[in-house]
Amino acid sequence: MFQEILNRVYDVVGCDRMYVELKLFMRYPMPGKYVPIALEDDESLSAMWLSVTQTSAMAMEEHVDSDRDEDDDARNNDKAIKAGVPSQDWLRVDEVDQRTRVASLQQLKNFVKAWSISRNQMFRVLESEPTKYVIECARKEVCHCPWRLRAIMTKSFSFKIVRYVGPHASNCLGDITCGDHPLISSDFVADLIEDFIRTDPSFKVQSILTFVKNQYQFSITYKRAWLAKQKAISNIFGDWDKSYQELPDGTHLYGKYKGKLLIAMGTDANFQLFPLAFAVVEEESTEDWSWFLACIRRSVTDRKDLCVISDRHRGILAAMNEP
């Protein structure tokens, strides 16, 4: 499918493949900006379609880039850089005054990091408490830079910047020349890609690497991108271990009839639970579990390679090992 679309674009544009290489990007809508994500294969094309159909942001469009015209390249690169920087409010962080507010401390941290990364700057944290956040330029002593920011929590639990000194000193220039930036942590990237993961949990790690590169012109390691994805999944869907602990394996009956109520449940398209099978057993023996699992196999599904999550009760293990 992707190759067919690319061929069609070549036909419409009228380019010769021998001299011109076309690249396709989707412009993914984020708060206050669009983020360019490369379309390279059928999987990335499917992810774009999934994003269009499952989110309200229908304004995605394809962006065609070529090396046919250097002026066009310059304009396209400028557009990509503008699309990759933080929201417009934080592009003017040098003009921040005491009216500036953000919803939470985490949002404040992310915005300051995004602004600093986009300008190749560094800061150090002086105070970081639930109700207060104070930072200053990391080159204060070397460059005599006065850059400093102080924010506190308000009565409405939002954060308000109460003191800001800026911009950075004229001699305080970005000196991070390596491909990576210390502020681009896995937690920071997890917040950036949360919308992607919520739309498509199978969003590829390679796409995360491309996204960060397009967003901030810095590269991160594969391991950090993978870890960021795991954190984003945990933030959205919950921690794997905690979720397993909340999974009930049965309900004890305390009325006239003793025993345990076992229920197999499914989830429909609206994420509503409905029972598939239930049974009351007097004890969790191999015989009881064999009968219950056989009922599911016969009446619910006979598919192979099903994943069974359990507390590894001896009766379950013995039943699972039976033909």
PDB file of C-alpha atoms in Angstrom, residues 37-274:
ATOM      1  CA  ILE A  37       6.407  11.844  11.456  1.00  0.00           C
ATOM      2  CA  ALA A  38       8.068  10.002   8.577  1.00  0.00           C
ATOM      3  CA  LEU A  39       5.995   7.546   6.518  1.00  0.00           C
ATOM      4  CA  GLU A  40       8.336   4.756   5.486  1.00  0.00           C
ATOM      5  CA  ASP A  41       6.331   1.542   5.170  1.00  0.00           C
ATOM      6  CA  ASP A  42       2.890  -0.039   5.463  1.00  0.00           C
ATOM      7  CA  GLU A  43       3.068  -0.058   9.274  1.00  0.00           C
ATOM      8  CA  SER A  44       3.654   3.687   9.548  1.00  0.00           C
ATOM      9  CA  LEU A  45       0.892   4.257   6.985  1.00  0.00           C
ATOM     10  CA  SER A  46      -1.486   2.121   9.065  1.00  0.00           C
ATOM     11  CA  ALA A  47      -0.532   4.100  12.183  1.00  0.00           C
ATOM     12  CA  MET A  48      -1.426   7.328  10.367  1.00  0.00           C
ATOM     13  CA  TRP A  49      -4.794   5.937   9.316  1.00  0.00           C
ATOM     14  CA  LEU A  50      -5.441   4.693  12.855  1.00  0.00           C
ATOM     15  CA  SER A  51      -4.658   8.149  14.209  1.00  0.00           C
ATOM     16  CA  VAL A  52      -7.040   9.770  11.743  1.00  0.00           C
ATOM     17  CA  THR A  53      -9.909   7.407  12.462  1.00  0.00           C
ATOM     18  CA  GLN A  54      -9.553   7.157  16.243  1.00  0.00           C
ATOM     19  CA  THR A  55      -8.871  10.770  17.196  1.00  0.00           C
ATOM     20  CA  SER A  56     -10.752  13.985  16.628  1.00  0.00           C
ATOM     21  CA  ALA A  57      -7.710  15.519  14.984  1.00  0.00           C
ATOM     22  CA  MET A  58      -8.683  15.017  11.365  1.00  0.00           C
ATOM     23  CA  ALA A  59      -6.426  17.739  10.013  1.00  0.00           C
ATOM     24  CA  MET A  60      -3.490  15.501   9.162  1.00  0.00           C
ATOM     25  CA  GLU A  61      -1.991  15.950   5.744  1.00  0.00           C
ATOM     26  CA  GLU A  62       0.893  14.560   3.731  1.00  0.00           C
ATOM     27  CA  HIS A  63       4.003  16.649   3.211  1.00  0.00           C
ATOM     28  CA  VAL A  64       6.168  15.968   0.139  1.00  0.00           C
ATOM     29  CA  ASP A  65       9.860  16.852   0.286  1.00  0.00           C
ATOM     30  CA  SER A  66      12.462  16.666  -2.453  1.00  0.00           C
ATOM     31  CA  ASP A  67      15.972  17.848  -3.205  1.00  0.00           C
ATOM     32  CA  ARG A  68      14.976  19.345  -6.552  1.00  0.00           C
ATOM     33  CA  ASP A  69      15.128  22.947  -5.370  1.00  0.00           C
ATOM     34  CA  GLU A  70      17.439  24.208  -2.641  1.00  0.00           C
ATOM     35  CA  ASP A  71      15.119  27.107  -1.842  1.00  0.00           C
ATOM     36  CA  ASP A  72      12.232  24.689  -1.377  1.00  0.00           C
ATOM     37  CA  ASP A  73      14.421  22.594   0.920  1.00  0.00           C
ATOM     38  CA  ALA A  74      15.262  25.607   3.026  1.00  0.00           C
ATOM     39  CA  ARG A  75      11.600  26.527   3.358  1.00  0.00           C
ATOM     40  CA  ASN A  76      10.608  22.965   4.181  1.00  0.00           C
ATOM     41  CA  ASN A  77      13.359  22.627   6.783  1.00  0.00           C
ATOM     42  CA  ASP A  78      12.274  25.886   8.352  1.00  0.00           C
ATOM     43  CA  LYS A  79       8.686  24.621   8.529  1.00  0.00           C
ATOM     44  CA  ALA A  80       9.846  21.357  10.112  1.00  0.00           C
ATOM     45  CA  ILE A  81      11.846  23.198  12.763  1.00  0.00           C
ATOM     46  CA  LYS A  82       8.941  25.517  13.545  1.00  0.00           C
ATOM     47  CA  ALA A  83       6.608  22.534  13.818  1.00  0.00           C
ATOM     48  CA  GLY A  84       8.978  20.818  16.202  1.00  0.00           C
ATOM     49  CA  VAL A  85       9.461  23.509  18.822  1.00  0.00           C
ATOM     50  CA  PRO A  86       7.263  24.002  21.903  1.00  0.00           C
ATOM     51  CA  SER A  87       4.001  25.932  21.873  1.00  0.00           C
ATOM     52  CA  GLN A  88       4.081  29.594  20.934  1.00  0.00           C
ATOM     53  CA  ASP A  89       3.690  30.764  24.517  1.00  0.00           C
ATOM     54  CA  TRP A  90       6.966  29.149  25.452  1.00  0.00           C
ATOM     55  CA  LEU A  91       8.759  30.410  22.373  1.00  0.00           C
ATOM     56  CA  ARG A  92       8.408  33.784  24.106  1.00  0.00           C
ATOM     57  CA  VAL A  93       9.598  32.534  27.500  1.00  0.00           C
ATOM     58  CA  ASP A  94      11.994  35.498  27.625  1.00  0.00           C
ATOM     59  CA  GLU A  95       8.889  37.629  28.098  1.00  0.00           C
ATOM     60  CA  VAL A  96       7.365  35.541  30.876  1.00  0.00           C
ATOM     61  CA  ASP A  97       5.756  37.625  33.587  1.00  0.00           C
ATOM     62  CA  GLN A  98       3.913  36.905  36.813  1.00  0.00           C
ATOM     63  CA  ARG A  99       0.673  36.190  34.951  1.00  0.00           C
ATOM     64  CA  THR A 100       2.096  33.021  33.393  1.00  0.00           C
ATOM     65  CA  ARG A 101       0.413  29.868  34.736  1.00  0.00           C
ATOM     66  CA  VAL A 102       0.519  26.142  33.956  1.00  0.00           C
ATOM     67  CA  ALA A 103      -1.762  23.341  35.097  1.00  0.00           C
ATOM     68  CA  SER A 104       0.755  21.281  37.063  1.00  0.00           C
ATOM     69  CA  LEU A 105       4.345  21.025  38.216  1.00  0.00           C
ATOM     70  CA  GLN A 106       5.056  18.282  35.675  1.00  0.00           C
ATOM     71  CA  GLN A 107       3.754  20.458  32.860  1.00  0.00           C
ATOM     72  CA  LEU A 108       5.952  23.309  34.040  1.00  0.00           C
ATOM     73  CA  LYS A 109       9.013  21.049  34.069  1.00  0.00           C
ATOM     74  CA  ASN A 110       8.258  19.739  30.584  1.00  0.00           C
ATOM     75  CA  PHE A 111       7.730  23.200  29.137  1.00  0.00           C
ATOM     76  CA  VAL A 112      10.981  24.545  30.588  1.00  0.00           C
ATOM     77  CA  LYS A 113      12.843  21.479  29.348  1.00  0.00           C
ATOM     78  CA  ALA A 114      11.322  21.801  25.878  1.00  0.00           C
ATOM     79  CA  TRP A 115      12.278  25.464  25.663  1.00  0.00           C
ATOM     80  CA  SER A 116      15.843  24.798  26.873  1.00  0.00           C
ATOM     81  CA  ILE A 117      16.345  21.838  24.528  1.00  0.00           C
ATOM     82  CA  SER A 118      15.140  23.801  21.507  1.00  0.00           C
ATOM     83  CA  ARG A 119      17.724  26.508  22.316  1.00  0.00           C
ATOM     84  CA  ASN A 120      20.516  24.102  23.290  1.00  0.00           C
ATOM     85  CA  GLN A 121      20.570  25.504  26.819  1.00  0.00           C
ATOM     86  CA  MET A 122      20.960  23.849  30.207  1.00  0.00           C
ATOM     87  CA  PHE A 123      19.628  24.671  33.661  1.00  0.00           C
ATOM     88  CA  ARG A 124      20.048  23.261  37.132  1.00  0.00           C
ATOM     89  CA  VAL A 125      17.381  22.725  39.756  1.00  0.00           C
ATOM     90  CA  LEU A 126      17.793  24.626  43.005  1.00  0.00           C
ATOM     91  CA  GLU A 127      14.495  23.647  44.643  1.00  0.00           C
ATOM     92  CA  SER A 128      11.919  21.091  43.550  1.00  0.00           C
ATOM     93  CA  GLU A 129       9.080  20.576  45.998  1.00  0.00           C
ATOM     94  CA  PRO A 130       5.368  19.781  45.565  1.00  0.00           C
ATOM     95  CA  THR A 131       4.580  23.495  46.001  1.00  0.00           C
ATOM     96  CA  LYS A 132       7.718  25.196  44.675  1.00  0.00           C
ATOM     97  CA  TYR A 133      10.120  24.969  41.726  1.00  0.00           C
ATOM     98  CA  VAL A 134      13.277  27.088  41.317  1.00  0.00           C
ATOM     99  CA  ILE A 135      15.882  26.754  38.551  1.00  0.00           C
ATOM    100  CA  GLU A 136      18.797  28.790  37.207  1.00  0.00           C
ATOM    101  CA  CYS A 137      21.213  28.702  34.281  1.00  0.00           C
ATOM    102  CA  ALA A 138      23.745  25.868  34.516  1.00  0.00           C
ATOM    103  CA  ARG A 139      26.467  28.278  33.268  1.00  0.00           C
ATOM    104  CA  LYS A 140      25.814  30.931  35.887  1.00  0.00           C
ATOM    105  CA  GLU A 141      29.365  31.029  37.204  1.00  0.00           C
ATOM    106  CA  VAL A 142      31.176  30.556  33.902  1.00  0.00           C
ATOM    107  CA  CYS A 143      29.130  33.045  31.874  1.00  0.00           C
ATOM    108  CA  HIS A 144      27.798  35.206  34.724  1.00  0.00           C
ATOM    109  CA  CYS A 145      24.358  34.397  33.340  1.00  0.00           C
ATOM    110  CA  PRO A 146      21.424  35.753  35.391  1.00  0.00           C
ATOM    111  CA  TRP A 147      18.770  33.417  33.894  1.00  0.00           C
ATOM    112  CA  ARG A 148      16.498  32.211  36.706  1.00  0.00           C
ATOM    113  CA  LEU A 149      12.892  31.087  37.188  1.00  0.00           C
ATOM    114  CA  ARG A 150      10.792  30.591  40.315  1.00  0.00           C
ATOM    115  CA  ALA A 151       7.250  29.144  40.402  1.00  0.00           C
ATOM    116  CA  ILE A 152       4.870  28.272  43.231  1.00  0.00           C
ATOM    117  CA  MET A 153       1.584  26.412  43.580  1.00  0.00           C
ATOM    118  CA  THR A 154      -1.554  28.551  43.790  1.00  0.00           C
ATOM    119  CA  LYS A 155      -4.717  27.946  45.781  1.00  0.00           C
ATOM    120  CA  SER A 156      -6.255  26.361  42.681  1.00  0.00           C
ATOM    121  CA  PHE A 157      -3.303  23.879  42.564  1.00  0.00           C
ATOM    122  CA  SER A 158      -1.980  25.314  39.302  1.00  0.00           C
ATOM    123  CA  PHE A 159       1.562  26.697  39.110  1.00  0.00           C
ATOM    124  CA  LYS A 160       2.333  30.380  38.734  1.00  0.00           C
ATOM    125  CA  ILE A 161       5.680  31.885  37.785  1.00  0.00           C
ATOM    126  CA  VAL A 162       6.315  34.555  40.406  1.00  0.00           C
ATOM    127  CA  ARG A 163       9.862  35.535  39.403  1.00  0.00           C
ATOM    128  CA  TYR A 164      11.668  35.344  36.097  1.00  0.00           C
ATOM    129  CA  VAL A 165      15.051  36.806  35.120  1.00  0.00           C
ATOM    130  CA  GLY A 166      16.019  36.514  31.475  1.00  0.00           C
ATOM    131  CA  PRO A 167      17.066  36.155  28.755  1.00  0.00           C
ATOM    132  CA  HIS A 168      20.352  34.254  29.007  1.00  0.00           C
ATOM    133  CA  ALA A 169      23.511  36.332  28.892  1.00  0.00           C
ATOM    134  CA  SER A 170      24.814  37.189  25.421  1.00  0.00           C
ATOM    135  CA  ASN A 171      27.874  34.994  25.964  1.00  0.00           C
ATOM    136  CA  CYS A 172      25.800  32.096  27.344  1.00  0.00           C
ATOM    137  CA  LEU A 173      25.570  30.090  24.133  1.00  0.00           C
ATOM    138  CA  GLY A 174      24.533  26.479  23.729  1.00  0.00           C
ATOM    139  CA  ASP A 175      27.607  24.260  24.002  1.00  0.00           C
ATOM    140  CA  ILE A 176      26.040  20.802  23.769  1.00  0.00           C
ATOM    141  CA  THR A 177      27.704  19.547  20.605  1.00  0.00           C
ATOM    142  CA  CYS A 178      26.991  15.832  21.002  1.00  0.00           C
ATOM    143  CA  GLY A 179      23.993  14.202  19.352  1.00  0.00           C
ATOM    144  CA  ASP A 180      22.172  13.748  22.657  1.00  0.00           C
ATOM    145  CA  HIS A 181      20.827  16.327  25.102  1.00  0.00           C
ATOM    146  CA  PRO A 182      20.913  15.619  28.861  1.00  0.00           C
ATOM    147  CA  LEU A 183      17.414  17.034  29.354  1.00  0.00           C
ATOM    148  CA  ILE A 184      15.791  14.531  26.973  1.00  0.00           C
ATOM    149  CA  SER A 185      15.134  11.866  29.592  1.00  0.00           C
ATOM    150  CA  SER A 186      12.907   8.811  29.217  1.00  0.00           C
ATOM    151  CA  ASP A 187      10.274  10.479  31.434  1.00  0.00           C
ATOM    152  CA  PHE A 188      10.298  13.571  29.211  1.00  0.00           C
ATOM    153  CA  VAL A 189       9.946  11.485  26.045  1.00  0.00           C
ATOM    154  CA  ALA A 190       7.174   9.391  27.661  1.00  0.00           C
ATOM    155  CA  ASP A 191       5.112  12.558  28.115  1.00  0.00           C
ATOM    156  CA  LEU A 192       5.813  13.602  24.519  1.00  0.00           C
ATOM    157  CA  ILE A 193       4.629  10.336  22.969  1.00  0.00           C
ATOM    158  CA  GLU A 194       1.649   9.703  25.247  1.00  0.00           C
ATOM    159  CA  ASP A 195      -0.875  10.693  22.551  1.00  0.00           C
ATOM    160  CA  PHE A 196       0.816   8.358  20.055  1.00  0.00           C
ATOM    161  CA  ILE A 197       0.738   5.409  22.452  1.00  0.00           C
ATOM    162  CA  ARG A 198      -2.863   6.079  23.487  1.00  0.00           C
ATOM    163  CA  THR A 199      -3.890   5.972  19.798  1.00  0.00           C
ATOM    164  CA  ASP A 200      -1.649   3.045  18.853  1.00  0.00           C
ATOM    165  CA  PRO A 201       0.075   1.029  21.632  1.00  0.00           C
ATOM    166  CA  SER A 202       2.120  -0.740  18.951  1.00  0.00           C
ATOM    167  CA  PHE A 203       3.788   2.544  17.936  1.00  0.00           C
ATOM    168  CA  LYS A 204       7.309   1.503  16.951  1.00  0.00           C
ATOM    169  CA  VAL A 205      10.419   2.475  18.889  1.00  0.00           C
ATOM    170  CA  GLN A 206      12.050   3.515  15.616  1.00  0.00           C
ATOM    171  CA  SER A 207       9.203   5.971  15.077  1.00  0.00           C
ATOM    172  CA  ILE A 208       9.869   7.417  18.545  1.00  0.00           C
ATOM    173  CA  LEU A 209      13.515   7.963  17.585  1.00  0.00           C
ATOM    174  CA  THR A 210      12.424   9.745  14.409  1.00  0.00           C
ATOM    175  CA  PHE A 211       9.887  11.841  16.304  1.00  0.00           C
ATOM    176  CA  VAL A 212      12.432  13.083  18.865  1.00  0.00           C
ATOM    177  CA  LYS A 213      14.955  13.840  16.114  1.00  0.00           C
ATOM    178  CA  ASN A 214      12.394  15.855  14.139  1.00  0.00           C
ATOM    179  CA  GLN A 215      11.104  17.570  17.267  1.00  0.00           C
ATOM    180  CA  TYR A 216      14.373  18.771  18.816  1.00  0.00           C
ATOM    181  CA  GLN A 217      17.178  17.997  16.332  1.00  0.00           C
ATOM    182  CA  PHE A 218      18.784  15.703  18.934  1.00  0.00           C
ATOM    183  CA  SER A 219      19.049  11.908  18.918  1.00  0.00           C
ATOM    184  CA  ILE A 220      18.407   9.511  21.793  1.00  0.00           C
ATOM    185  CA  THR A 221      19.410   5.895  22.251  1.00  0.00           C
ATOM    186  CA  TYR A 222      17.162   2.996  21.297  1.00  0.00           C
ATOM    187  CA  LYS A 223      17.128   1.862  24.944  1.00  0.00           C
ATOM    188  CA  ARG A 224      15.869   5.242  26.149  1.00  0.00           C
ATOM    189  CA  ALA A 225      13.149   5.315  23.488  1.00  0.00           C
ATOM    190  CA  TRP A 226      12.064   1.787  24.454  1.00  0.00           C
ATOM    191  CA  LEU A 227      11.988   2.722  28.145  1.00  0.00           C
ATOM    192  CA  ALA A 228       9.973   5.864  27.341  1.00  0.00           C
ATOM    193  CA  LYS A 229       7.397   3.741  25.526  1.00  0.00           C
ATOM    194  CA  GLN A 230       7.073   1.388  28.505  1.00  0.00           C
ATOM    195  CA  LYS A 231       6.561   4.363  30.838  1.00  0.00           C
ATOM    196  CA  ALA A 232       3.960   5.870  28.515  1.00  0.00           C
ATOM    197  CA  ILE A 233       2.071   2.564  28.414  1.00  0.00           C
ATOM    198  CA  SER A 234       2.194   2.392  32.207  1.00  0.00           C
ATOM    199  CA  ASN A 235       0.968   5.989  32.548  1.00  0.00           C
ATOM    200  CA  ILE A 236      -1.987   5.337  30.228  1.00  0.00           C
ATOM    201  CA  PHE A 237      -3.016   1.765  30.983  1.00  0.00           C
ATOM    202  CA  GLY A 238      -1.544   1.203  34.435  1.00  0.00           C
ATOM    203  CA  ASP A 239       1.412  -0.705  35.809  1.00  0.00           C
ATOM    204  CA  TRP A 240       1.612  -4.357  34.749  1.00  0.00           C
ATOM    205  CA  ASP A 241       2.386  -5.675  38.240  1.00  0.00           C
ATOM    206  CA  LYS A 242      -0.278  -3.568  39.945  1.00  0.00           C
ATOM    207  CA  SER A 243      -2.846  -4.540  37.328  1.00  0.00           C
ATOM    208  CA  TYR A 244      -2.104  -8.221  37.903  1.00  0.00           C
ATOM    209  CA  GLN A 245      -2.499  -7.798  41.662  1.00  0.00           C
ATOM    210  CA  GLU A 246      -5.975  -6.334  41.106  1.00  0.00           C
ATOM    211  CA  LEU A 247      -7.026  -9.289  38.943  1.00  0.00           C
ATOM    212  CA  PRO A 248      -9.499 -11.463  40.933  1.00  0.00           C
ATOM    213  CA  ASP A 249      -9.095 -15.245  40.517  1.00  0.00           C
ATOM    214  CA  GLY A 250     -12.432 -16.072  42.216  1.00  0.00           C
ATOM    215  CA  THR A 251     -15.043 -14.914  44.770  1.00  0.00           C
ATOM    216  CA  HIS A 252     -15.730 -16.874  47.947  1.00  0.00           C
ATOM    217  CA  LEU A 253     -19.391 -17.549  48.842  1.00  0.00           C
ATOM    218  CA  TYR A 254     -20.318 -17.068  52.492  1.00  0.00           C
ATOM    219  CA  GLY A 255     -24.050 -17.816  52.413  1.00  0.00           C
ATOM    220  CA  LYS A 256     -25.912 -21.097  52.836  1.00  0.00           C
ATOM    221  CA  TYR A 257     -24.035 -22.709  49.963  1.00  0.00           C
ATOM    222  CA  LYS A 258     -20.291 -22.573  50.395  1.00  0.00           C
ATOM    223  CA  GLY A 259     -17.727 -22.709  47.654  1.00  0.00           C
ATOM    224  CA  LYS A 260     -16.161 -20.312  45.172  1.00  0.00           C
ATOM    225  CA  LEU A 261     -17.764 -18.483  42.245  1.00  0.00           C
ATOM    226  CA  LEU A 262     -15.576 -18.560  39.115  1.00  0.00           C
ATOM    227  CA  ILE A 263     -16.368 -16.255  36.183  1.00  0.00           C
ATOM    228  CA  ALA A 264     -14.733 -15.939  32.764  1.00  0.00           C
ATOM    229  CA  MET A 265     -15.368 -12.449  31.320  1.00  0.00           C
ATOM    230  CA  GLY A 266     -14.751 -10.668  28.035  1.00  0.00           C
ATOM    231  CA  THR A 267     -14.695  -7.062  26.820  1.00  0.00           C
ATOM    232  CA  ASP A 268     -16.801  -5.666  23.993  1.00  0.00           C
ATOM    233  CA  ALA A 269     -15.990  -2.806  21.593  1.00  0.00           C
ATOM    234  CA  ASN A 270     -17.171  -0.249  24.174  1.00  0.00           C
ATOM    235  CA  PHE A 271     -14.848  -1.736  26.824  1.00  0.00           C
ATOM    236  CA  GLN A 272     -17.826  -3.093  28.756  1.00  0.00           C
ATOM    237  CA  LEU A 273     -17.437  -6.386  30.629  1.00  0.00           C
ATOM    238  CA  PHE A 274     -19.756  -9.304  29.980  1.00  0.00           C
TER     239      PHE A 274
END
